[in-house]
mmCIF file of C-alpha atoms in Angstrom:
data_model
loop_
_atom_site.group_PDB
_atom_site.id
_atom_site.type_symbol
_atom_site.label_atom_id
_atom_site.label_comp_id
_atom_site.label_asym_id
_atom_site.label_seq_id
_atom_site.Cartn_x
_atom_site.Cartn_y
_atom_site.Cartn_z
ATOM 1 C CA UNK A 7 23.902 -12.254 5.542
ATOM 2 C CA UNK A 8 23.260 -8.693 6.578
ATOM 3 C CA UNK A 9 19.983 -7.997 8.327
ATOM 4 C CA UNK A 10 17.470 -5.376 7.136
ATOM 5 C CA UNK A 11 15.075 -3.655 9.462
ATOM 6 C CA UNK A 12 11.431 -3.724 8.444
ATOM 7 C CA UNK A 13 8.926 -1.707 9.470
ATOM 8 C CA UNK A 14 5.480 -3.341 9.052
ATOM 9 C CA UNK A 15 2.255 -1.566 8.597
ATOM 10 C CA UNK A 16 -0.881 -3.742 9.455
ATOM 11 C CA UNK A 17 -4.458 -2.521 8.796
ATOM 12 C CA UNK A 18 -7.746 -3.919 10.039
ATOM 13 C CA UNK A 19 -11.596 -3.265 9.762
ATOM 14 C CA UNK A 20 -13.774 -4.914 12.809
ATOM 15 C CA UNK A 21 -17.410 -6.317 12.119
ATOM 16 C CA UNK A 22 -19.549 -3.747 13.733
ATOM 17 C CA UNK A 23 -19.977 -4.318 17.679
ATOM 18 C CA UNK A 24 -16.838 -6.823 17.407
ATOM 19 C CA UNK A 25 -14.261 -3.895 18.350
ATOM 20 C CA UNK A 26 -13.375 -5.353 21.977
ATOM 21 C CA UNK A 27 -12.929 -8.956 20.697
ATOM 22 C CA UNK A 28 -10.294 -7.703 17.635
ATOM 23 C CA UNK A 29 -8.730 -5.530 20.069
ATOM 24 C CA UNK A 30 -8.103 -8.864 22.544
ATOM 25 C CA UNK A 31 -7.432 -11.040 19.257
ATOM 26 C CA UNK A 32 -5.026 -9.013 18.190
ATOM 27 C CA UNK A 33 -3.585 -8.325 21.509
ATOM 28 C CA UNK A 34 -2.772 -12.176 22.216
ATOM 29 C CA UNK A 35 -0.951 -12.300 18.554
ATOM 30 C CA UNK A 36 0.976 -8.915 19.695
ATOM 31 C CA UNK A 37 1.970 -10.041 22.894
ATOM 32 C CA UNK A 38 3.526 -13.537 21.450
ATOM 33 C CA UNK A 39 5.334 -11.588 18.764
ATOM 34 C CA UNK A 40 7.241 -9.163 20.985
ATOM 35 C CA UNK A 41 8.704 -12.550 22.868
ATOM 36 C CA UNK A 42 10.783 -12.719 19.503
ATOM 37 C CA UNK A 43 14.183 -11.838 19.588
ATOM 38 C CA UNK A 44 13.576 -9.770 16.362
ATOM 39 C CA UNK A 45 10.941 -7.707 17.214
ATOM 40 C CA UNK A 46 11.802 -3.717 18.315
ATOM 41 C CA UNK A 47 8.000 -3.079 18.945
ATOM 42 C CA UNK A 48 4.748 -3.339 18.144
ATOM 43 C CA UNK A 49 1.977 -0.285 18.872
ATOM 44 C CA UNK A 50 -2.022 -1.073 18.510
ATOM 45 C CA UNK A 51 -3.924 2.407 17.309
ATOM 46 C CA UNK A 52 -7.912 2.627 16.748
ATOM 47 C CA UNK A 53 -9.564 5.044 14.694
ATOM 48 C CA UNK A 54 -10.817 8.172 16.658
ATOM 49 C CA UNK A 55 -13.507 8.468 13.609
ATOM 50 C CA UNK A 56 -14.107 5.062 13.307
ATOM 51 C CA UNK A 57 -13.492 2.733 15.979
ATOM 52 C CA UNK A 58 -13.908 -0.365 13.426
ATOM 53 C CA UNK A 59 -10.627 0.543 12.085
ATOM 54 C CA UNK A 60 -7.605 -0.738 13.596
ATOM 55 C CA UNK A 61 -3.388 -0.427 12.829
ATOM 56 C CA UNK A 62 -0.518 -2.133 13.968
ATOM 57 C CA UNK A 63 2.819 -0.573 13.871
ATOM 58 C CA UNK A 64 5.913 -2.768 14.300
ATOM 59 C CA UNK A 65 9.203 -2.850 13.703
ATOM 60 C CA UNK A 66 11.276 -5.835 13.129
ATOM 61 C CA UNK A 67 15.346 -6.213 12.962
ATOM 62 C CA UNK A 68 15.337 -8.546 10.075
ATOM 63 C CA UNK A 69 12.590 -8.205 7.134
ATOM 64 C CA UNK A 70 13.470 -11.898 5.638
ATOM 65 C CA UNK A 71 12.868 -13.362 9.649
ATOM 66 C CA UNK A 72 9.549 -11.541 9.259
ATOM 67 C CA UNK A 73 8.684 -12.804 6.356
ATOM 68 C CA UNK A 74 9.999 -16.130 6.690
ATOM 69 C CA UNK A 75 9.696 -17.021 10.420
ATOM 70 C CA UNK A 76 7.260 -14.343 12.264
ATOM 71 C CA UNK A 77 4.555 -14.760 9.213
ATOM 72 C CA UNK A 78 4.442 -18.332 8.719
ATOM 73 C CA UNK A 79 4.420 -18.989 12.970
ATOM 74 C CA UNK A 80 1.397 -20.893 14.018
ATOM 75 C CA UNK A 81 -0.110 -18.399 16.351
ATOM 76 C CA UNK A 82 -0.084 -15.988 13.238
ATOM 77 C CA UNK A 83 -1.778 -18.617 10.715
ATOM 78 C CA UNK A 84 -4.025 -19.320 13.589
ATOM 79 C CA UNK A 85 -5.521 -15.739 14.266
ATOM 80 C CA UNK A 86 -5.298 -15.301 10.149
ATOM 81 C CA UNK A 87 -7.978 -18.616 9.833
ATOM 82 C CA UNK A 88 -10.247 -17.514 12.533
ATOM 83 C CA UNK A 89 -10.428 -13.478 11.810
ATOM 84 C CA UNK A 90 -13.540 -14.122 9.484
ATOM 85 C CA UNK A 91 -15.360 -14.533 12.783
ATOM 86 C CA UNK A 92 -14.264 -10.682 13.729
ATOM 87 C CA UNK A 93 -13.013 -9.201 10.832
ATOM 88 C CA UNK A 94 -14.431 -7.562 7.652
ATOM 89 C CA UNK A 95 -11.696 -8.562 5.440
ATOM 90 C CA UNK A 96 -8.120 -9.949 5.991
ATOM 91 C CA UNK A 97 -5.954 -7.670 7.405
ATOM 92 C CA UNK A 98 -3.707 -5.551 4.460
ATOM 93 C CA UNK A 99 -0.030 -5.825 5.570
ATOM 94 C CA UNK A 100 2.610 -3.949 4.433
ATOM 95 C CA UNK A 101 6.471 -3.854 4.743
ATOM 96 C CA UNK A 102 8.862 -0.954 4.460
ATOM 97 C CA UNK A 103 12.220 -0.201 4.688
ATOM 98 C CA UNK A 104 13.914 2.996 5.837
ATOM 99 C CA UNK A 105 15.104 5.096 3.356
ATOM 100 C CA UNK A 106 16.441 8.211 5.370
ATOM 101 C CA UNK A 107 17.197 8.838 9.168
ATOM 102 C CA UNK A 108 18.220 11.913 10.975
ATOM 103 C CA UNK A 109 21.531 12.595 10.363
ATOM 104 C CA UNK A 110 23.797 11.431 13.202
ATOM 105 C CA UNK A 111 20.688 9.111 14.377
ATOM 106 C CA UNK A 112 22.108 5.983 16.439
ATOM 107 C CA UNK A 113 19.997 2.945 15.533
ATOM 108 C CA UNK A 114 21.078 0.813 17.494
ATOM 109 C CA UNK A 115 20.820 2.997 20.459
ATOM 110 C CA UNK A 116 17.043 3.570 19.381
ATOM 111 C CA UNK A 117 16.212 0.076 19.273
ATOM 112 C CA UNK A 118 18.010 -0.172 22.766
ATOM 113 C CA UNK A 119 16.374 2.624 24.206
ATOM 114 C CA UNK A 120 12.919 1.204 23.139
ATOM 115 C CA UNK A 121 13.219 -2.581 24.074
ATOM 116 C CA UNK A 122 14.082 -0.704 27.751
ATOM 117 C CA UNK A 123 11.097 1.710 27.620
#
């Protein structure tokens, strides 16, 4: 079965005055997921206009391992029941899949290149 990179966009709204806590929530979540052998990276932004607003940026080697494994692992389902606490909503995730590269782009080498960074 041929694997197909993923790129997965996660977006996030913190309760007012709860920004620290999400930040260290999701944190712990991001720092289990990049022990996967499947995950390239994962990159936390907040907001510069509103520091409520949070996004993940990830990229996976295999979309149906993300969907299948990295979604249903416990310390996901764990953070997704107790976000209520923190959160204003559940986070909106999103999956896409590359549909151009620079011609002459090495993928593989890119991947390398950022596991080493």
């Amino acid at each position: 079965m041929t694997k197909i990179p993923v790129t997965v966009l996660v977006l996030t709204k913190a309760k007012p005055g709860m920004e620290e806590r999400v930040r260290n929530e999701i944190l712990g979540v991001v720092q289990r997921a990049l022990q996967e052998p499947t995950c390239i990276h994962i990159y936390l932004h907040q907001d510069v206009k509103d520091r409520t607003n949070f996004m993940l940026y990830e990229n996976w080697t295999d979309k149906e391992d993300f969907i299948n494994v990295q979604m249903k692992s416990p310390h996901l389902q764990d953070y997704l029941k107790r976000c209520k606490e923190f959160l204003v909503d559940l986070p909106e995730i999103s999956l896409w899949e590359m549909r151009y590269k620079e011609e002459g782009a090495d993928v593989n080498h890119t991947i390398s290149a950022i596991k080493n960074f």
